[in-house]
Short mmCIF file of C-alpha atoms in Angstrom, two decimals:
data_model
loop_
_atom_site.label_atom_id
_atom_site.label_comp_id
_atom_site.label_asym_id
_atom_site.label_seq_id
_atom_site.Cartn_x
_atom_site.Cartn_y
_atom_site.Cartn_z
CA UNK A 1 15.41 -16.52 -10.54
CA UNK A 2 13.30 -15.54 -13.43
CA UNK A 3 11.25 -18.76 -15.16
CA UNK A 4 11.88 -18.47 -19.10
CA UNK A 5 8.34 -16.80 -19.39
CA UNK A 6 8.46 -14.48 -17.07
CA UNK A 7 9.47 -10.56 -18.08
CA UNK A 8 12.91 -9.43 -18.64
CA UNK A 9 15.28 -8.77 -15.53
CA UNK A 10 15.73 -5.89 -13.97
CA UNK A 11 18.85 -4.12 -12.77
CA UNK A 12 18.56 -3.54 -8.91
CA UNK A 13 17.32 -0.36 -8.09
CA UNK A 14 19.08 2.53 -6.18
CA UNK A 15 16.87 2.14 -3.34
CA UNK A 16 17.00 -1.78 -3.14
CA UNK A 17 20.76 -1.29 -3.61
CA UNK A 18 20.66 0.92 -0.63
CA UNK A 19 18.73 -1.61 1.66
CA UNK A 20 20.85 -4.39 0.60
CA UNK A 21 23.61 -2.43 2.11
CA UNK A 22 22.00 -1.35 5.31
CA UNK A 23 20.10 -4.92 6.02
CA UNK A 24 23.80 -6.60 5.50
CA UNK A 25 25.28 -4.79 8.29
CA UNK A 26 22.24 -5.85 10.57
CA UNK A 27 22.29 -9.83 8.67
CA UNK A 28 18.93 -9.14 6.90
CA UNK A 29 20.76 -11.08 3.78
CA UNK A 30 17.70 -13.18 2.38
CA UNK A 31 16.22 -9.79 0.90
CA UNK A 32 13.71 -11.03 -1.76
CA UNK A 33 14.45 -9.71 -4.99
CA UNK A 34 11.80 -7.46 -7.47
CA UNK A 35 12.37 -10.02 -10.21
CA UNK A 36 11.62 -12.91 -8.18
CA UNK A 37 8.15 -11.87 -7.29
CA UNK A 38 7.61 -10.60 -10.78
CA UNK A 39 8.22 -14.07 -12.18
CA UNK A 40 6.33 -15.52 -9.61
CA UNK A 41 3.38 -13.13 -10.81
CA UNK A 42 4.08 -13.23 -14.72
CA UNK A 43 4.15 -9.50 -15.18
CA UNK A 44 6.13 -6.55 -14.45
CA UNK A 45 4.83 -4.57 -11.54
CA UNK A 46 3.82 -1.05 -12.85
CA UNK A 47 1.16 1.70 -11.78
CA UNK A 48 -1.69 3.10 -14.37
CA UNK A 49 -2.39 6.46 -13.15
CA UNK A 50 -5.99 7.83 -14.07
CA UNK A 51 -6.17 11.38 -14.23
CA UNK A 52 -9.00 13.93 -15.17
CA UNK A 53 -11.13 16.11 -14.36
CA UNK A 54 -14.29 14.98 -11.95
CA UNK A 55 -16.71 12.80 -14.35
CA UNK A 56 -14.39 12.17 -17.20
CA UNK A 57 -14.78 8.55 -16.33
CA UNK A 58 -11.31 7.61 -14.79
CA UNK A 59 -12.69 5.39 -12.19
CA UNK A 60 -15.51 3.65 -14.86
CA UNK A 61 -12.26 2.69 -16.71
CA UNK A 62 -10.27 1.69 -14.08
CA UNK A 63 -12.61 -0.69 -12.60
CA UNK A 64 -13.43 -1.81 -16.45
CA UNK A 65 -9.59 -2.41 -16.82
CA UNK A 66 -9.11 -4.27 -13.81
CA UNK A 67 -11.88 -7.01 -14.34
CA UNK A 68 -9.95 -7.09 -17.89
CA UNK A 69 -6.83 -7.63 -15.60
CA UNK A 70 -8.29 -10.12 -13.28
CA UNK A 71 -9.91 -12.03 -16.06
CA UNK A 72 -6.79 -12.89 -17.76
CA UNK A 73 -4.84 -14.41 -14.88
CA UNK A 74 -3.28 -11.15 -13.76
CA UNK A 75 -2.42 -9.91 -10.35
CA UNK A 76 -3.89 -6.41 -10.31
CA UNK A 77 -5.31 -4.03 -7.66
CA UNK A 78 -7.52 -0.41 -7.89
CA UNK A 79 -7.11 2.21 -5.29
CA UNK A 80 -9.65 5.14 -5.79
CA UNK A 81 -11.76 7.86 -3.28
CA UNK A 82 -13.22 4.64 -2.32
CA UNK A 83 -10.38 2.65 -0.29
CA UNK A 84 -8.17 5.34 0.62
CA UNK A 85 -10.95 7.91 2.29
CA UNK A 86 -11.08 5.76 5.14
CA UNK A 87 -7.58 4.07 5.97
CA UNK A 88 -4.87 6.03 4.67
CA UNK A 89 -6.26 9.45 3.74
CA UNK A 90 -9.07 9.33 6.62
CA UNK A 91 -10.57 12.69 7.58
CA UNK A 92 -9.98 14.59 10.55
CA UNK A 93 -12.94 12.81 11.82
CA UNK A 94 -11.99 9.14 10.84
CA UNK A 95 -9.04 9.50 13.10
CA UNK A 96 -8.03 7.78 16.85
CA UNK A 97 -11.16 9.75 18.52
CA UNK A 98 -9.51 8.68 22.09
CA UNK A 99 -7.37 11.33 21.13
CA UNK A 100 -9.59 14.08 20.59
CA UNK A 101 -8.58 16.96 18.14
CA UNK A 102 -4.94 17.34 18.16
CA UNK A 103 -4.29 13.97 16.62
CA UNK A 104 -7.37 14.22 14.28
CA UNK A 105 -6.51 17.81 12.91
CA UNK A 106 -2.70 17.27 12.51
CA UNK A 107 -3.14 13.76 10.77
CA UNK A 108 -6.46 13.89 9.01
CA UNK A 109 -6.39 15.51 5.37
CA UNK A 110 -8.86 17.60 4.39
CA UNK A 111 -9.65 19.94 1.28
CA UNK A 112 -7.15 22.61 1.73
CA UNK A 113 -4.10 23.14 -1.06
CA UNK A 114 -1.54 20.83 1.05
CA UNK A 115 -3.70 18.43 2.07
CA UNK A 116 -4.59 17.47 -1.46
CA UNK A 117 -1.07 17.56 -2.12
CA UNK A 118 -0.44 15.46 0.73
CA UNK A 119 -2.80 13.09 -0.44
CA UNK A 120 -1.23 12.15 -3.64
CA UNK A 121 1.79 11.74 -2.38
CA UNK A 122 0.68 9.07 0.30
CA UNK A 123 -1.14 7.38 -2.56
CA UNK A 124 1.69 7.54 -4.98
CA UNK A 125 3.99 5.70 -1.56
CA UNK A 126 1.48 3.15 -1.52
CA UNK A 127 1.51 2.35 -5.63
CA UNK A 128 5.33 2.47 -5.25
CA UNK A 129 4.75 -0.58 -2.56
CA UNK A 130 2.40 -1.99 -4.39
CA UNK A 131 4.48 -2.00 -8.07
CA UNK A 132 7.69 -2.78 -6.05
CA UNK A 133 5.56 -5.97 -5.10
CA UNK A 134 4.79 -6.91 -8.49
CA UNK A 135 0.92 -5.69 -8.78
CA UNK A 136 -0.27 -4.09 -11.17
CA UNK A 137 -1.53 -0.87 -9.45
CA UNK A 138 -4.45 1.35 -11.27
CA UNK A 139 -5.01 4.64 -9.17
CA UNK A 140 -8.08 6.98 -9.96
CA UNK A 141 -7.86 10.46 -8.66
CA UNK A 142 -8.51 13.84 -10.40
CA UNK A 143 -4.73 14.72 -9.09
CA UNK A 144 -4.83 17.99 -11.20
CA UNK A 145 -1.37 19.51 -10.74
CA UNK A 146 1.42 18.36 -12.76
CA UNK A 147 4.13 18.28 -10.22
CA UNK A 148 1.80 16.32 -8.17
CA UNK A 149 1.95 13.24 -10.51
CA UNK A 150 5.01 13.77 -11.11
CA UNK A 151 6.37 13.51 -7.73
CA UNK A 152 4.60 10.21 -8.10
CA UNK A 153 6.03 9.18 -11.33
CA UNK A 154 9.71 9.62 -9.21
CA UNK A 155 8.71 7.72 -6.89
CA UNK A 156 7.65 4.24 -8.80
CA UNK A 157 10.87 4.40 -10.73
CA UNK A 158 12.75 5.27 -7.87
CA UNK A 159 11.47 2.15 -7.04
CA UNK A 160 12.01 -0.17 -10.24
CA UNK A 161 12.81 1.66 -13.55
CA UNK A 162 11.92 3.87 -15.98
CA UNK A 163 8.55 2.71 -17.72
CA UNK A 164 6.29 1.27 -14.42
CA UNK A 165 4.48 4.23 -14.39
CA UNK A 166 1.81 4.75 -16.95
CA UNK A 167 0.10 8.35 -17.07
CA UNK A 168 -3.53 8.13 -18.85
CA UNK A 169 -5.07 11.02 -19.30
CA UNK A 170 -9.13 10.91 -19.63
CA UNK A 171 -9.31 13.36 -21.88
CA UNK A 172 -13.18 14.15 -21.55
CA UNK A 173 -14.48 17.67 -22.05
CA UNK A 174 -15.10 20.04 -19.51
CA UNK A 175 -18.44 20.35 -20.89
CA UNK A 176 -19.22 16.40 -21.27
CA UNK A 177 -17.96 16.49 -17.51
CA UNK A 178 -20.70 18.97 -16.66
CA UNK A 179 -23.55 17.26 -18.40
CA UNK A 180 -22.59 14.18 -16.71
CA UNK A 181 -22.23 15.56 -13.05
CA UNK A 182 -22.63 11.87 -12.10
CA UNK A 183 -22.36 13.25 -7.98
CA UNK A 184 -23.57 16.23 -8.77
CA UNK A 185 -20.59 17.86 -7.83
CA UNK A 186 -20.34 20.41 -10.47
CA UNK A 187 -23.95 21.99 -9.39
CA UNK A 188 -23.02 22.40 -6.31
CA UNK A 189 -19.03 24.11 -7.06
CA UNK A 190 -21.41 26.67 -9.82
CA UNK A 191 -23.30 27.42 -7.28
CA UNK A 192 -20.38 28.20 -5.12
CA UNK A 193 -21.09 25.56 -2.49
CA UNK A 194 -17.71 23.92 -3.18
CA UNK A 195 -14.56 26.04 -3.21
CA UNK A 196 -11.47 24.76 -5.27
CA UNK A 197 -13.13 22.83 -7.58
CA UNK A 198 -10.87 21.59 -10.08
CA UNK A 199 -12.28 22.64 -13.73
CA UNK A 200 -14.59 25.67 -12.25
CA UNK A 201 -12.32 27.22 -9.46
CA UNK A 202 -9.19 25.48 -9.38
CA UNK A 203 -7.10 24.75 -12.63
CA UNK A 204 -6.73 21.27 -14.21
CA UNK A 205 -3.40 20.76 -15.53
CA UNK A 206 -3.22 18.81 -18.43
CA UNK A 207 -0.41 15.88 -18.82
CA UNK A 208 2.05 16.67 -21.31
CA UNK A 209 2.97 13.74 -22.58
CA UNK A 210 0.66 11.02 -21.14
CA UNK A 211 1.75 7.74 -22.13
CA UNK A 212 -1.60 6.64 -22.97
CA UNK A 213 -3.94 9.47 -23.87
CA UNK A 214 -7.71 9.02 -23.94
CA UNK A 215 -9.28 11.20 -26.35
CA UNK A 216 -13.02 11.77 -25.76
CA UNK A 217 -15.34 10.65 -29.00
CA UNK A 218 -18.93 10.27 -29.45
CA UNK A 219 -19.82 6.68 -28.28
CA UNK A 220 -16.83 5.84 -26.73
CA UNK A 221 -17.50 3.20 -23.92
CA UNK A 222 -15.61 2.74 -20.85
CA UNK A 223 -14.41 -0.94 -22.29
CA UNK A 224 -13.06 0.46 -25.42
CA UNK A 225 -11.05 2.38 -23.09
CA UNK A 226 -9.69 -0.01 -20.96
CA UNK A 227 -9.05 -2.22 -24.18
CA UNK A 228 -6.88 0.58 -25.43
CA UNK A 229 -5.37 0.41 -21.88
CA UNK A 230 -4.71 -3.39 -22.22
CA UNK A 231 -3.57 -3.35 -25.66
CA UNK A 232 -0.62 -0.37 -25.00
CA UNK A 233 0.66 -2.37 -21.67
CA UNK A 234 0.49 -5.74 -23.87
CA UNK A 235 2.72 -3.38 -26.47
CA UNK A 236 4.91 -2.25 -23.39
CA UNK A 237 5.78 -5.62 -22.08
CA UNK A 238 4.19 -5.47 -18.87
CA UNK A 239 2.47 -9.11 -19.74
CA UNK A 240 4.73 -12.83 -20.35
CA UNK A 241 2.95 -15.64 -21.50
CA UNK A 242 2.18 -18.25 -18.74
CA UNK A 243 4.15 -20.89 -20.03
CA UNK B 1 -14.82 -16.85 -10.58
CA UNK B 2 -13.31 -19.15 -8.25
CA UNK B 3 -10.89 -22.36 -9.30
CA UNK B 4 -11.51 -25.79 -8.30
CA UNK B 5 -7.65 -25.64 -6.23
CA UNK B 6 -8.32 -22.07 -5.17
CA UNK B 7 -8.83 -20.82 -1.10
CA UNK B 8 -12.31 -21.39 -0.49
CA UNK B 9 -14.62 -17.89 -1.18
CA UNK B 10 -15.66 -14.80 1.01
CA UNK B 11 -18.77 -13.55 1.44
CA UNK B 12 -18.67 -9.53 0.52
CA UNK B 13 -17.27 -7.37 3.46
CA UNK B 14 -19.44 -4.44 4.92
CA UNK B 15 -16.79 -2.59 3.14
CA UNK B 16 -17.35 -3.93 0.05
CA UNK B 17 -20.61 -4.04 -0.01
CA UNK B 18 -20.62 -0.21 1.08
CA UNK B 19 -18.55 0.39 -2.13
CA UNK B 20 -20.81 -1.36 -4.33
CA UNK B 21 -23.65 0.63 -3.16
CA UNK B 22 -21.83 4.21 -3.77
CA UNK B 23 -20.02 2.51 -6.89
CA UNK B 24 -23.63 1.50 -8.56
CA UNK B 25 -24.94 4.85 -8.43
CA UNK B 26 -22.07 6.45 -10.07
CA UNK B 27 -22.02 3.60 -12.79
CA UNK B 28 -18.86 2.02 -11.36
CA UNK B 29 -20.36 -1.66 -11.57
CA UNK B 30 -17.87 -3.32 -13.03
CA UNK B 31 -16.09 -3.58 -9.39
CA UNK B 32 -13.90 -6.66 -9.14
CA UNK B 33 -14.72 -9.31 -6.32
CA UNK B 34 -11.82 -9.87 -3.88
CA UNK B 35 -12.36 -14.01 -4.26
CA UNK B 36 -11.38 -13.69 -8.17
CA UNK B 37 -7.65 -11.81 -7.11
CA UNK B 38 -7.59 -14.43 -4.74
CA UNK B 39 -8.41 -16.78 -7.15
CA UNK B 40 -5.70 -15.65 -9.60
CA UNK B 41 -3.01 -15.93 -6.96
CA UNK B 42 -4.52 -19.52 -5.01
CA UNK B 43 -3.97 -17.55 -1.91
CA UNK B 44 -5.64 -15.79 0.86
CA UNK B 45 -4.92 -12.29 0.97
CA UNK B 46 -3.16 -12.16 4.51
CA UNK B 47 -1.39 -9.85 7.34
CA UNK B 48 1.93 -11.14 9.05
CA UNK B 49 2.02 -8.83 11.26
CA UNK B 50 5.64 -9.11 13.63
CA UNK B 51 5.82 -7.50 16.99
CA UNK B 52 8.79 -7.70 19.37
CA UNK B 53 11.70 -5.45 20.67
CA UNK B 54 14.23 -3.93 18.94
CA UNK B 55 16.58 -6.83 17.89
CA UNK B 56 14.09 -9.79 18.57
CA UNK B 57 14.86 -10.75 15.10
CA UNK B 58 11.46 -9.72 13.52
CA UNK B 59 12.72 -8.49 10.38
CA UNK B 60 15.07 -11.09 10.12
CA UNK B 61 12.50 -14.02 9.94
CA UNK B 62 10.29 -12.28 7.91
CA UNK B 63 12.54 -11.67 5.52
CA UNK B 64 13.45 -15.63 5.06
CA UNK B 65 9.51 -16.27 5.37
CA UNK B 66 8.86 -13.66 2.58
CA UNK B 67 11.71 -15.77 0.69
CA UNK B 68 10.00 -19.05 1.65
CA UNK B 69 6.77 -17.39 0.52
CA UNK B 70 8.59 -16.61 -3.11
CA UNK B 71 10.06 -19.81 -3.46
CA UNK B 72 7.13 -21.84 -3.46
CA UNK B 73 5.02 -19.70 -6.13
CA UNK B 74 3.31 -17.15 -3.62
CA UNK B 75 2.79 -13.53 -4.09
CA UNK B 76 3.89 -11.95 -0.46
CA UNK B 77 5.63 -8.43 0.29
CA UNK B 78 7.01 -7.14 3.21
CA UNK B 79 6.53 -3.43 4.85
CA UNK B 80 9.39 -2.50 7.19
CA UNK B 81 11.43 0.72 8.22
CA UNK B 82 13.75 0.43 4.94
CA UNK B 83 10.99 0.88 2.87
CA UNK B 84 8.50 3.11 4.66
CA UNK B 85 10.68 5.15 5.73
CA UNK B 86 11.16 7.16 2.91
CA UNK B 87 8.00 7.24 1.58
CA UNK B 88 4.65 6.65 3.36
CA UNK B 89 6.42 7.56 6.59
CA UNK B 90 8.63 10.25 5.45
CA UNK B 91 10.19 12.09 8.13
CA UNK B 92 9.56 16.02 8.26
CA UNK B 93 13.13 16.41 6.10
CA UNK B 94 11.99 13.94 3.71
CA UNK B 95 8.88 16.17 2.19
CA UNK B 96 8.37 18.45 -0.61
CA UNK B 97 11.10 20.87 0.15
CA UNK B 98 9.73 23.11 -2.19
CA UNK B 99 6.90 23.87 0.35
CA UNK B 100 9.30 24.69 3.32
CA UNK B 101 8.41 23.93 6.41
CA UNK B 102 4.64 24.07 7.05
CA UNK B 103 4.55 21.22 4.99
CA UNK B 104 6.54 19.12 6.33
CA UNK B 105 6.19 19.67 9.73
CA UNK B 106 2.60 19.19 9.40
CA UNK B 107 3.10 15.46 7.57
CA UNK B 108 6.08 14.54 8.30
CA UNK B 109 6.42 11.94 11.05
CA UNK B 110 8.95 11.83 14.06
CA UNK B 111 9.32 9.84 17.00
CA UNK B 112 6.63 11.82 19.55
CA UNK B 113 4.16 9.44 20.38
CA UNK B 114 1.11 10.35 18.49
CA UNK B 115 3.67 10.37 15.15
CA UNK B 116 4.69 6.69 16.32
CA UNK B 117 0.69 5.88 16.59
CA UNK B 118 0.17 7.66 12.82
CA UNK B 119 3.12 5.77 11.58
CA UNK B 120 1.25 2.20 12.95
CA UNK B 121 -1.81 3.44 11.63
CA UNK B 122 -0.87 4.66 8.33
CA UNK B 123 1.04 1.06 7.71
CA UNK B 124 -1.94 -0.43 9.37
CA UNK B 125 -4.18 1.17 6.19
CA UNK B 126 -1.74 -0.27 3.41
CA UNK B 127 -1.48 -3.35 5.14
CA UNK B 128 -5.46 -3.43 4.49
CA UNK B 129 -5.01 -2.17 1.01
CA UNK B 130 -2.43 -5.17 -0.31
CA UNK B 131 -4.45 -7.92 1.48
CA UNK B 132 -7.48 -7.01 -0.25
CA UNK B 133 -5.64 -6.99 -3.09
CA UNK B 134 -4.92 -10.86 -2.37
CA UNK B 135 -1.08 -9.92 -1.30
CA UNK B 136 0.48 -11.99 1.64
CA UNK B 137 1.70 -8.75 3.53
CA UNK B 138 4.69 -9.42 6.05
CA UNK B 139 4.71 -6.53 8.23
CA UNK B 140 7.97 -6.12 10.98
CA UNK B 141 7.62 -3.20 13.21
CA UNK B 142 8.30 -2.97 17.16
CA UNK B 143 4.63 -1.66 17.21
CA UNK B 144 4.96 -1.60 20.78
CA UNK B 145 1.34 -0.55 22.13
CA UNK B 146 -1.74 -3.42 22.03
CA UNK B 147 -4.17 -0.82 20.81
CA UNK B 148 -2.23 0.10 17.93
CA UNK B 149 -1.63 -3.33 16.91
CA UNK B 150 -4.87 -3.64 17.84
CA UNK B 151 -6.41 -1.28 15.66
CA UNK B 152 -4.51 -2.76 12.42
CA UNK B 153 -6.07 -6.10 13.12
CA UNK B 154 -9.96 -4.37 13.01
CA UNK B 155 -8.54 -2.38 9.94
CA UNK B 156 -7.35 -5.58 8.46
CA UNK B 157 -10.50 -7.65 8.98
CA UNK B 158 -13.09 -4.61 8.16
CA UNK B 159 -11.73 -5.05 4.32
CA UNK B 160 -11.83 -8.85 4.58
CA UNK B 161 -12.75 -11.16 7.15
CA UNK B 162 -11.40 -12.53 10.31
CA UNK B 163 -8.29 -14.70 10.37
CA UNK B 164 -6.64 -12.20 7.74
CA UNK B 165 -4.80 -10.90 10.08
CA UNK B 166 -1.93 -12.89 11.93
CA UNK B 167 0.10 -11.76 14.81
CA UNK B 168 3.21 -13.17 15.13
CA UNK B 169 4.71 -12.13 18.79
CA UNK B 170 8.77 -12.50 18.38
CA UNK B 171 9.32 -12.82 21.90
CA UNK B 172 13.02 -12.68 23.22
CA UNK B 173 14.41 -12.05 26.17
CA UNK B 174 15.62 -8.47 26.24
CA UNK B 175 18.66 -9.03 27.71
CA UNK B 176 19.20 -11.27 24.36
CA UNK B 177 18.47 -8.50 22.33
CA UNK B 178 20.91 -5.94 24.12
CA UNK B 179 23.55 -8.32 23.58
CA UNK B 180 22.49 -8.51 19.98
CA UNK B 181 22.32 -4.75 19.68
CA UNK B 182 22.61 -5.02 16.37
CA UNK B 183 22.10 -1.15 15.04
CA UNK B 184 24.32 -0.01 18.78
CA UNK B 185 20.50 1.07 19.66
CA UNK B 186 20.45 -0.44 23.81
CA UNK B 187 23.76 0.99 23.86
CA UNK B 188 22.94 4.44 23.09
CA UNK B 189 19.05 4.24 24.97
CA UNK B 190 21.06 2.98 27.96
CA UNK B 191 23.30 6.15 27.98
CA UNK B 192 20.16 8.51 27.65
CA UNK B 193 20.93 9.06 23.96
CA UNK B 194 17.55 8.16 22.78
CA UNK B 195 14.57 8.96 24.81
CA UNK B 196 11.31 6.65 24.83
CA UNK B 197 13.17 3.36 24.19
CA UNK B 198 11.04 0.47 24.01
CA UNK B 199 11.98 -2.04 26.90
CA UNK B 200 14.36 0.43 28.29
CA UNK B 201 12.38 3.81 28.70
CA UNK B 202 9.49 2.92 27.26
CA UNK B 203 7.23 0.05 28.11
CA UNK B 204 6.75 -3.12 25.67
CA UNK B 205 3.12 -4.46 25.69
CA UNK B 206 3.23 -8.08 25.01
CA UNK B 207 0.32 -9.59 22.82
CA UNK B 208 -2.24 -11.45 25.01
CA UNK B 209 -3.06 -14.01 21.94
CA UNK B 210 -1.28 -14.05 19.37
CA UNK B 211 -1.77 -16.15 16.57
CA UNK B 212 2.15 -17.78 16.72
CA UNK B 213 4.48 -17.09 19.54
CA UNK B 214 7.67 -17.43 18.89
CA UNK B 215 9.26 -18.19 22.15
CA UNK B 216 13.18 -17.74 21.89
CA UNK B 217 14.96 -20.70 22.29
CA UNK B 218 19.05 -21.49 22.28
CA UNK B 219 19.74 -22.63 18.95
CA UNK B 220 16.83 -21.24 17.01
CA UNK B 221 17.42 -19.67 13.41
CA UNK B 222 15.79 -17.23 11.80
CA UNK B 223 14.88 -20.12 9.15
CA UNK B 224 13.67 -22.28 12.20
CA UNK B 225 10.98 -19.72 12.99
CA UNK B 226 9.93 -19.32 9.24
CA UNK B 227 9.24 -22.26 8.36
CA UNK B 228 7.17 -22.80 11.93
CA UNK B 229 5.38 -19.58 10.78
CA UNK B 230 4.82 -21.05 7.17
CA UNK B 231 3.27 -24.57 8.55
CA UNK B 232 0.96 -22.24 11.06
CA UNK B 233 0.12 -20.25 7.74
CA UNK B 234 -0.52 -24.18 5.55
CA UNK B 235 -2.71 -24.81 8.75
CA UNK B 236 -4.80 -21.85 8.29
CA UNK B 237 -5.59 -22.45 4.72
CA UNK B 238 -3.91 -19.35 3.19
CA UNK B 239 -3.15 -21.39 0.22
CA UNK B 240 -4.36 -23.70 -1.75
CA UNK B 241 -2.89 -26.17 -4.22
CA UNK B 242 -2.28 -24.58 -7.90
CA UNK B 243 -3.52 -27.16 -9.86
#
């Protein structure tokens, strides 16, 4: 049941269509429903996906938009390099040790092409979960390669519906980047230390057609940012008043 | 910030505390405190995790707690096959075809027993994730092994505290849940179909202490053993009054 200030109904979605089905047949019939928990949590549940190169500030804004987020009543969450390194995209060296190697080396991601690739599309599973649940999900990785993020894109609406994922593209020079080099990761990939670095040995692909893109100016700070961020999900309907 | 009705606050996890060291050098200090999501939702962020055989009714009560949990105001989810299973915990045929087969073979997960360890761990990691994010996380898997379930509990608690995570041990008889057979699953592990059957060919390792048992009794419903689960969870102080 949606209260009269929560966000607009939604049509059940293929997949929860599909579990419906297969939990009738073994009498899982109380299935919550999407809109129910969205009601419950006064917003529709979407993902803001940061993407950029390394040091264009995605993960500055993120956390910047998510104390915006919190501050305003709203049920929001931030998964970066930060949570994810050591749960669900642990290392080789993170994993089960009782096991020894085979577990660690088939399991653990690394650096190489698929792992990366691998990587976003466990953290795009999770920020399906997390949307279909009504959060407001705000992931922060450099996730260069188009069909990358847009395997993750599918995946949210698969979820929901068209418009719960939001691509923002940090649109900071390559050069800004470099100056920055807040981990001095950029010294280290010119001075061929890291392989595959996105920007100096691996290509960024840039986002088409971002729905919220982040033009780099002199003196922009990371709150004007995630005020632009607020103000174009306010415009989207993401927010209902709490009446 | 916390409210005057909200759950009572945490003291920073190592965790935590870890990321605001790493976050404060890279000018990320705008990190938002797990007590104010908490705050937001007048809830703890907490793990339900079920355990039992296959047809103990695990996903069936926590389904009706999740829509207990929904009814009165509470932000909850709930992880189970129908919706990891495509995703997070995508079997070898479910992954980026366009790769062929290294790919998936590699990531994809199957039934051999370190792929039925990954699977518990990787849901294990999310299960961290969404609590932290103040979620009440309903979790229904046979998880058979105690050092798997084990291991979800330390992941749980590392990114919180303990009592975040609550095992709930659905424990019926399995000659109950053959006659259930609800999916035809005893029938077919009984005629050899299906190899490494918990509780037929492979062994069921019962919690030692868990936080609710759930002993089977004639008679009981699925909304029965909610609602016991919901008072154990009132007990606990996972909520707290909205005022």
């Amino acid at each position: 049941m949606s209260s009269p200030s929560g966000p607009a109904p939604r049509a059940a979605s293929d997949l929860e269509k599909n579990a419906n089905i297969s939990r009738n047949i073994v009498w899982h019939e109380t299935t919550v429903d999407r809109n129910a928990r969205e009601s419950n949590l006064a917003q529709r549940g979407t993902v803001v996906w940061f993407t950029g190169l390394s040091g264009c500030g995605k993960s500055t804004i993120a956390n910047e938009l998510d104390r915006l987020l919190i501050a305003r009543g709203a049920a929001s969450t931030l998964l970066d390099g930060d949570n994810v390194r050591h749960g669900l995209c642990a290392p080789p060296s993170g994993l089960a040790p009782e096991h020894g190697d085979e577990f660690a080396e088939r399991f653990g991601l690394g650096f190489s092409p698929v792992d990366r690739e691998e990587n976003i599309r466990r953290i795009g599973a999770v920020s399906a979960l997390m949307s279909s649940a009504g959060l407001i999900t705000l992931a922060a990785f450099v996730s260069p390669y188009r069909r990358d993020r847009d395997r993750v894109r599918q995946m949210v609406e698969a979820a929901g519906q068209t418009g719960d994922f939001l691509e923002v593209f940090v649109d900071t020079p390559l050069e800004i980047c470099k100056q920055r080099d807040p981990k001095g990761l950029y010294k280290k990939a010119i001075a061929g230390e890291i392989p595959h670095f996105t920007g100096i040995s691996d290509p960024y692909e840039a986002p088409k057609s971002p729905e919220i893109h982040l033009r780099w100016r002199e003196g922009m700070t990371p709150a004007d940012a995630a005020e632009e961020i607020l103000q174009a999900m306010v415009d989207r309907g993401v927010f209902a008043s709490r009446s």
